[in-house]
Amino acid sequence: MALIVVLLGAPGAGKGTQAQRLSQARSLPHVSTGDLLRDNVKRGTPLGAQAKGFMDKGEYVPDALVLDMLAARVGEPDCRDGYLLDGFPRTEVQARALDQRLAGPARGSADRVLVVNLEVSDESIIRRAAGRLTCKQCARVFHLENAPPKQAGKCDACEGELYQRSDDAAPVVRERLRVYREKTAPLARFYEQRGLLATIDGEQSPDAVFFRLDGLIPRKAG
Ligand code: AMP
């Protein structure tokens, strides 16, 4: 049975950090729509060119573009036994598309979905974004104060260059938060009504959050 874990939470709630850890611990591919989009921008693909303007402003990329990109990624062989979604779904249209995909013949009805909401206050989000550093090569996330790299400016994992994402600048973060509250936060209710939602206090340390998260995932995940 394939297990699909969905991480919900505001930008900077810790989805990327937790997804990376969980992906390693449980051998589940980490599928981040933000990473996929940034990779398209970096490679100058037509999708990247279309997405960039939205991302720079802190707005969502149109559903149709994201859905096509995601379908291609989760259709790859490594996702057959399950995967970890980070940054998707972000709108009700996307959530319904995921529902349909899970119900459809492409996946069979045995797939299991677990949605975990990482709850963090707006003040913490703004503080976290200001110190966040991302690896240009492998997308691993560090934080100037809470999780600094061993060597300044270099990724611990691959020695890639660390940078501040342009959409982590304070005015853009405020816009991303506004869009999140309006379009994505209601998805918690959507999944709660389906009995699929678990909530974790994301203000805790990354280790404490991971302990809770890991405990929610069935052992035979994959
Ligand atoms: P993230 O790395 O998840 O914070 O995503 C960075 C940016 O990519 C977002 O602010 C959006 O502009 C875009 N993005 C990522 N995932 C999605 C999605 N599921 N739907 C629409 N836009 C997305």
mmCIF file of C-alpha atoms and ligand atoms in Angstrom:
data_model
loop_
_atom_site.group_PDB
_atom_site.id
_atom_site.type_symbol
_atom_site.label_atom_id
_atom_site.label_comp_id
_atom_site.label_asym_id
_atom_site.label_seq_id
_atom_site.Cartn_x
_atom_site.Cartn_y
_atom_site.Cartn_z
ATOM 1 C CA MET A 1 0.000 0.000 0.000
ATOM 2 C CA ALA A 2 1.339 3.397 -0.956
ATOM 3 C CA LEU A 3 1.502 6.062 1.716
ATOM 4 C CA ILE A 4 1.115 9.711 0.804
ATOM 5 C CA VAL A 5 2.073 12.185 3.494
ATOM 6 C CA VAL A 6 0.963 15.792 2.995
ATOM 7 C CA LEU A 7 2.665 18.510 5.026
ATOM 8 C CA LEU A 8 0.509 21.602 5.463
ATOM 9 C CA GLY A 9 1.707 24.794 7.085
ATOM 10 C CA ALA A 10 2.525 28.432 6.401
ATOM 11 C CA PRO A 11 5.721 29.331 4.520
ATOM 12 C CA GLY A 12 8.529 28.841 7.035
ATOM 13 C CA ALA A 13 6.524 26.552 9.329
ATOM 14 C CA GLY A 14 9.217 23.906 8.921
ATOM 15 C CA LYS A 15 7.695 21.790 6.153
ATOM 16 C CA GLY A 16 10.903 21.606 4.113
ATOM 17 C CA THR A 17 13.142 20.786 7.081
ATOM 18 C CA GLN A 18 10.792 18.115 8.399
ATOM 19 C CA ALA A 19 10.144 16.668 4.960
ATOM 20 C CA GLN A 20 13.865 16.269 4.348
ATOM 21 C CA ARG A 21 14.318 14.416 7.645
ATOM 22 C CA LEU A 22 11.272 12.230 7.193
ATOM 23 C CA SER A 23 12.201 11.448 3.618
ATOM 24 C CA GLN A 24 15.585 10.139 4.782
ATOM 25 C CA ALA A 25 14.239 8.293 7.800
ATOM 26 C CA ARG A 26 11.467 6.519 5.872
ATOM 27 C CA SER A 27 12.887 6.383 2.341
ATOM 28 C CA LEU A 28 9.940 8.315 0.963
ATOM 29 C CA PRO A 29 10.684 10.666 -1.958
ATOM 30 C CA HIS A 30 10.379 14.317 -0.914
ATOM 31 C CA VAL A 31 8.223 16.085 -3.493
ATOM 32 C CA SER A 32 8.315 19.849 -2.979
ATOM 33 C CA THR A 33 6.408 21.873 -5.571
ATOM 34 C CA GLY A 34 8.426 24.970 -4.541
ATOM 35 C CA ASP A 35 11.723 23.130 -5.205
ATOM 36 C CA LEU A 36 10.412 21.800 -8.524
ATOM 37 C CA LEU A 37 9.328 25.293 -9.567
ATOM 38 C CA ARG A 38 12.636 26.876 -8.503
ATOM 39 C CA ASP A 39 14.471 24.191 -10.460
ATOM 40 C CA ASN A 40 12.422 25.092 -13.547
ATOM 41 C CA VAL A 41 13.225 28.784 -13.052
ATOM 42 C CA LYS A 42 16.937 27.975 -12.687
ATOM 43 C CA ARG A 43 16.952 25.852 -15.837
ATOM 44 C CA GLY A 44 15.023 28.504 -17.796
ATOM 45 C CA THR A 45 12.244 26.121 -18.889
ATOM 46 C CA PRO A 46 8.964 27.506 -20.316
ATOM 47 C CA LEU A 47 7.255 26.527 -17.037
ATOM 48 C CA GLY A 48 9.948 28.372 -15.068
ATOM 49 C CA ALA A 49 9.439 31.494 -17.203
ATOM 50 C CA GLN A 50 5.685 31.393 -16.556
ATOM 51 C CA ALA A 51 6.056 30.712 -12.825
ATOM 52 C CA LYS A 52 8.769 33.223 -11.943
ATOM 53 C CA GLY A 53 6.632 36.369 -11.923
ATOM 54 C CA PHE A 54 4.125 34.830 -9.528
ATOM 55 C CA MET A 55 6.809 33.464 -7.214
ATOM 56 C CA ASP A 56 8.707 36.766 -7.038
ATOM 57 C CA LYS A 57 5.553 38.508 -5.852
ATOM 58 C CA GLY A 58 4.664 35.852 -3.301
ATOM 59 C CA GLU A 59 1.600 34.777 -5.270
ATOM 60 C CA TYR A 60 0.578 31.265 -6.154
ATOM 61 C CA VAL A 61 1.491 29.795 -9.505
ATOM 62 C CA PRO A 62 -1.737 28.920 -11.428
ATOM 63 C CA ASP A 63 -3.197 25.540 -10.483
ATOM 64 C CA ALA A 64 -3.049 24.093 -14.002
ATOM 65 C CA LEU A 65 0.724 24.610 -14.240
ATOM 66 C CA VAL A 66 1.385 23.135 -10.800
ATOM 67 C CA LEU A 67 -0.917 20.168 -11.391
ATOM 68 C CA ASP A 68 0.780 19.166 -14.655
ATOM 69 C CA MET A 69 4.222 19.494 -13.096
ATOM 70 C CA LEU A 70 3.234 17.449 -10.046
ATOM 71 C CA ALA A 71 1.525 14.711 -12.056
ATOM 72 C CA ALA A 72 4.733 14.251 -14.044
ATOM 73 C CA ARG A 73 6.847 14.030 -10.886
ATOM 74 C CA VAL A 74 4.684 11.616 -8.894
ATOM 75 C CA GLY A 75 4.279 9.480 -11.998
ATOM 76 C CA GLU A 76 7.984 8.608 -11.807
ATOM 77 C CA PRO A 77 8.869 5.100 -10.631
ATOM 78 C CA ASP A 78 10.383 6.162 -7.284
ATOM 79 C CA CYS A 79 6.958 7.461 -6.177
ATOM 80 C CA ARG A 80 5.162 4.186 -6.788
ATOM 81 C CA ASP A 81 5.171 3.127 -3.128
ATOM 82 C CA GLY A 82 4.410 6.560 -1.740
ATOM 83 C CA TYR A 83 5.800 10.047 -1.356
ATOM 84 C CA LEU A 84 5.898 13.087 0.830
ATOM 85 C CA LEU A 85 4.219 16.251 -0.442
ATOM 86 C CA ASP A 86 5.663 19.568 0.731
ATOM 87 C CA GLY A 87 3.905 22.746 -0.434
ATOM 88 C CA PHE A 88 1.089 20.897 -2.196
ATOM 89 C CA PRO A 89 -1.916 21.129 -2.140
ATOM 90 C CA ARG A 90 -2.153 24.877 -1.617
ATOM 91 C CA THR A 91 -5.650 25.515 -2.980
ATOM 92 C CA GLU A 92 -8.939 23.674 -2.854
ATOM 93 C CA VAL A 93 -8.658 22.971 -6.598
ATOM 94 C CA GLN A 94 -5.324 21.245 -5.932
ATOM 95 C CA ALA A 95 -6.731 19.302 -2.958
ATOM 96 C CA ARG A 96 -9.622 18.035 -5.085
ATOM 97 C CA ALA A 97 -7.233 17.092 -7.884
ATOM 98 C CA LEU A 98 -5.199 15.058 -5.389
ATOM 99 C CA ASP A 99 -8.379 13.369 -4.154
ATOM 100 C CA GLN A 100 -9.303 12.426 -7.695
ATOM 101 C CA ARG A 101 -5.892 11.123 -8.480
ATOM 102 C CA LEU A 102 -5.963 8.974 -5.357
ATOM 103 C CA ALA A 103 -9.401 7.637 -6.167
ATOM 104 C CA GLY A 104 -8.632 7.102 -9.833
ATOM 105 C CA PRO A 105 -7.351 4.008 -11.606
ATOM 106 C CA ALA A 106 -3.869 5.498 -11.876
ATOM 107 C CA ARG A 107 -3.198 4.769 -8.207
ATOM 108 C CA GLY A 108 -5.767 2.250 -7.086
ATOM 109 C CA SER A 109 -7.902 2.662 -4.006
ATOM 110 C CA ALA A 110 -5.430 1.235 -1.511
ATOM 111 C CA ASP A 111 -3.434 4.461 -1.153
ATOM 112 C CA ARG A 112 -3.379 5.901 2.285
ATOM 113 C CA VAL A 113 -3.179 9.643 2.926
ATOM 114 C CA LEU A 114 -2.022 11.344 6.079
ATOM 115 C CA VAL A 115 -2.151 15.135 6.315
ATOM 116 C CA VAL A 116 -0.068 16.877 8.957
ATOM 117 C CA ASN A 117 -0.565 20.555 9.719
ATOM 118 C CA LEU A 118 2.400 22.380 11.269
ATOM 119 C CA GLU A 119 0.987 25.304 13.231
ATOM 120 C CA VAL A 120 3.219 28.358 13.707
ATOM 121 C CA SER A 121 2.373 31.990 14.545
ATOM 122 C CA ASP A 122 2.825 34.797 12.007
ATOM 123 C CA GLU A 123 5.532 36.441 14.180
ATOM 124 C CA SER A 124 7.638 33.270 14.144
ATOM 125 C CA ILE A 125 7.166 32.901 10.394
ATOM 126 C CA ILE A 126 8.533 36.367 9.701
ATOM 127 C CA ARG A 127 11.472 35.830 12.063
ATOM 128 C CA ARG A 128 12.292 32.451 10.546
ATOM 129 C CA ALA A 129 12.145 33.656 6.941
ATOM 130 C CA ALA A 130 14.556 36.500 7.731
ATOM 131 C CA GLY A 131 17.283 34.029 8.749
ATOM 132 C CA ARG A 132 16.565 31.206 6.341
ATOM 133 C CA LEU A 133 19.356 30.082 4.019
ATOM 134 C CA THR A 134 18.770 27.623 1.195
ATOM 135 C CA CYS A 135 21.313 25.549 -0.712
ATOM 136 C CA LYS A 136 21.462 26.445 -4.414
ATOM 137 C CA GLN A 137 22.399 22.889 -5.309
ATOM 138 C CA CYS A 138 20.377 20.502 -3.131
ATOM 139 C CA ALA A 139 17.727 22.872 -1.637
ATOM 140 C CA ARG A 140 18.615 21.924 1.937
ATOM 141 C CA VAL A 141 17.498 24.558 4.431
ATOM 142 C CA PHE A 142 19.570 26.189 7.210
ATOM 143 C CA HIS A 143 18.926 29.069 9.594
ATOM 144 C CA LEU A 144 21.411 31.743 10.606
ATOM 145 C CA GLU A 145 20.469 31.429 14.299
ATOM 146 C CA ASN A 146 18.637 28.140 14.833
ATOM 147 C CA ALA A 147 20.429 25.803 12.455
ATOM 148 C CA PRO A 148 23.587 27.438 11.084
ATOM 149 C CA PRO A 149 25.735 25.569 8.557
ATOM 150 C CA LYS A 150 29.083 24.227 9.846
ATOM 151 C CA GLN A 151 30.919 26.466 7.368
ATOM 152 C CA ALA A 152 29.485 29.925 6.688
ATOM 153 C CA GLY A 153 27.742 30.144 3.320
ATOM 154 C CA LYS A 154 28.247 26.449 2.468
ATOM 155 C CA CYS A 155 25.849 23.513 2.592
ATOM 156 C CA ASP A 156 26.804 20.777 5.107
ATOM 157 C CA ALA A 157 25.477 18.088 2.780
ATOM 158 C CA CYS A 158 26.878 18.996 -0.651
ATOM 159 C CA GLU A 159 29.030 22.127 -0.094
ATOM 160 C CA GLY A 160 26.705 24.053 -2.452
ATOM 161 C CA GLU A 161 26.398 27.813 -2.048
ATOM 162 C CA LEU A 162 23.765 29.039 0.432
ATOM 163 C CA TYR A 163 21.538 31.977 -0.481
ATOM 164 C CA GLN A 164 18.484 33.837 0.776
ATOM 165 C CA ARG A 165 15.468 33.083 -1.418
ATOM 166 C CA SER A 166 14.218 36.300 -3.004
ATOM 167 C CA ASP A 167 10.725 35.489 -1.730
ATOM 168 C CA ASP A 168 12.027 35.340 1.862
ATOM 169 C CA ALA A 169 12.402 39.149 1.938
ATOM 170 C CA ALA A 170 10.035 40.605 4.588
ATOM 171 C CA PRO A 171 7.460 42.317 2.309
ATOM 172 C CA VAL A 172 7.147 39.191 0.156
ATOM 173 C CA VAL A 173 6.828 36.972 3.239
ATOM 174 C CA ARG A 174 3.928 39.121 4.467
ATOM 175 C CA GLU A 175 2.205 38.684 1.103
ATOM 176 C CA ARG A 176 2.877 34.924 1.112
ATOM 177 C CA LEU A 177 1.350 34.717 4.592
ATOM 178 C CA ARG A 178 -1.718 36.664 3.496
ATOM 179 C CA VAL A 179 -2.220 34.367 0.511
ATOM 180 C CA TYR A 180 -1.630 31.329 2.726
ATOM 181 C CA ARG A 181 -4.271 32.372 5.268
ATOM 182 C CA GLU A 182 -6.767 33.052 2.505
ATOM 183 C CA LYS A 183 -6.231 30.079 0.208
ATOM 184 C CA THR A 184 -4.366 27.295 2.002
ATOM 185 C CA ALA A 185 -5.277 27.499 5.705
ATOM 186 C CA PRO A 186 -8.892 26.424 4.923
ATOM 187 C CA LEU A 187 -7.507 23.096 3.654
ATOM 188 C CA ALA A 188 -6.931 22.026 7.270
ATOM 189 C CA ARG A 189 -10.708 21.965 7.667
ATOM 190 C CA PHE A 190 -11.099 20.185 4.317
ATOM 191 C CA TYR A 191 -8.906 17.322 5.567
ATOM 192 C CA GLU A 192 -10.263 17.396 9.108
ATOM 193 C CA GLN A 193 -13.731 16.714 7.714
ATOM 194 C CA ARG A 194 -12.317 13.681 5.914
ATOM 195 C CA GLY A 195 -10.716 12.418 9.139
ATOM 196 C CA LEU A 196 -7.219 12.655 7.679
ATOM 197 C CA LEU A 197 -5.753 15.567 9.643
ATOM 198 C CA ALA A 198 -3.184 15.583 12.431
ATOM 199 C CA THR A 199 -1.865 18.830 13.905
ATOM 200 C CA ILE A 200 1.582 19.494 15.369
ATOM 201 C CA ASP A 201 2.692 22.586 17.277
ATOM 202 C CA GLY A 202 5.401 23.867 14.927
ATOM 203 C CA GLU A 203 6.754 26.334 17.493
ATOM 204 C CA GLN A 204 8.640 23.472 19.144
ATOM 205 C CA SER A 205 12.251 22.613 18.317
ATOM 206 C CA PRO A 206 12.845 20.820 15.010
ATOM 207 C CA ASP A 207 13.726 17.637 16.965
ATOM 208 C CA ALA A 208 10.503 17.755 18.990
ATOM 209 C CA VAL A 209 8.422 18.324 15.845
ATOM 210 C CA PHE A 210 10.175 15.466 14.094
ATOM 211 C CA PHE A 211 9.574 13.104 17.015
ATOM 212 C CA ARG A 212 5.831 13.819 16.821
ATOM 213 C CA LEU A 213 5.741 13.610 13.042
ATOM 214 C CA ASP A 214 7.680 10.370 12.862
ATOM 215 C CA GLY A 215 5.346 8.872 15.465
ATOM 216 C CA LEU A 216 2.343 9.569 13.233
ATOM 217 C CA ILE A 217 3.697 7.635 10.264
ATOM 218 C CA PRO A 218 2.931 3.931 10.225
ATOM 219 C CA ARG A 219 6.090 1.821 10.383
ATOM 220 C CA LYS A 220 5.423 -0.197 7.276
ATOM 221 C CA ALA A 221 5.423 2.952 5.165
ATOM 222 C CA GLY A 222 6.838 2.007 1.927
HETATM 223 P P1 AMP B 1 7.636 27.056 -1.261
HETATM 224 O O1 AMP B 1 9.044 26.667 -1.548
HETATM 225 O O2 AMP B 1 6.744 25.880 -0.994
HETATM 226 O O3 AMP B 1 7.539 28.117 -0.202
HETATM 227 O O4 AMP B 1 7.072 27.711 -2.620
HETATM 228 C C1 AMP B 1 7.646 28.888 -3.152
HETATM 229 C C2 AMP B 1 6.686 29.540 -4.130
HETATM 230 O O5 AMP B 1 6.401 28.644 -5.216
HETATM 231 C C3 AMP B 1 5.310 29.882 -3.561
HETATM 232 O O6 AMP B 1 5.310 31.129 -2.893
HETATM 233 C C4 AMP B 1 4.461 29.892 -4.820
HETATM 234 O O7 AMP B 1 4.674 31.061 -5.586
HETATM 235 C C5 AMP B 1 5.043 28.728 -5.615
HETATM 236 N N1 AMP B 1 4.373 27.454 -5.283
HETATM 237 C C6 AMP B 1 4.924 26.364 -4.663
HETATM 238 N N2 AMP B 1 4.037 25.365 -4.547
HETATM 239 C C7 AMP B 1 2.879 25.822 -5.092
HETATM 240 C C8 AMP B 1 1.572 25.271 -5.251
HETATM 241 N N3 AMP B 1 1.265 24.034 -4.799
HETATM 242 N N4 AMP B 1 0.626 26.046 -5.860
HETATM 243 C C9 AMP B 1 0.909 27.283 -6.315
HETATM 244 N N5 AMP B 1 2.113 27.873 -6.178
HETATM 245 C C10 AMP B 1 3.096 27.153 -5.584
#
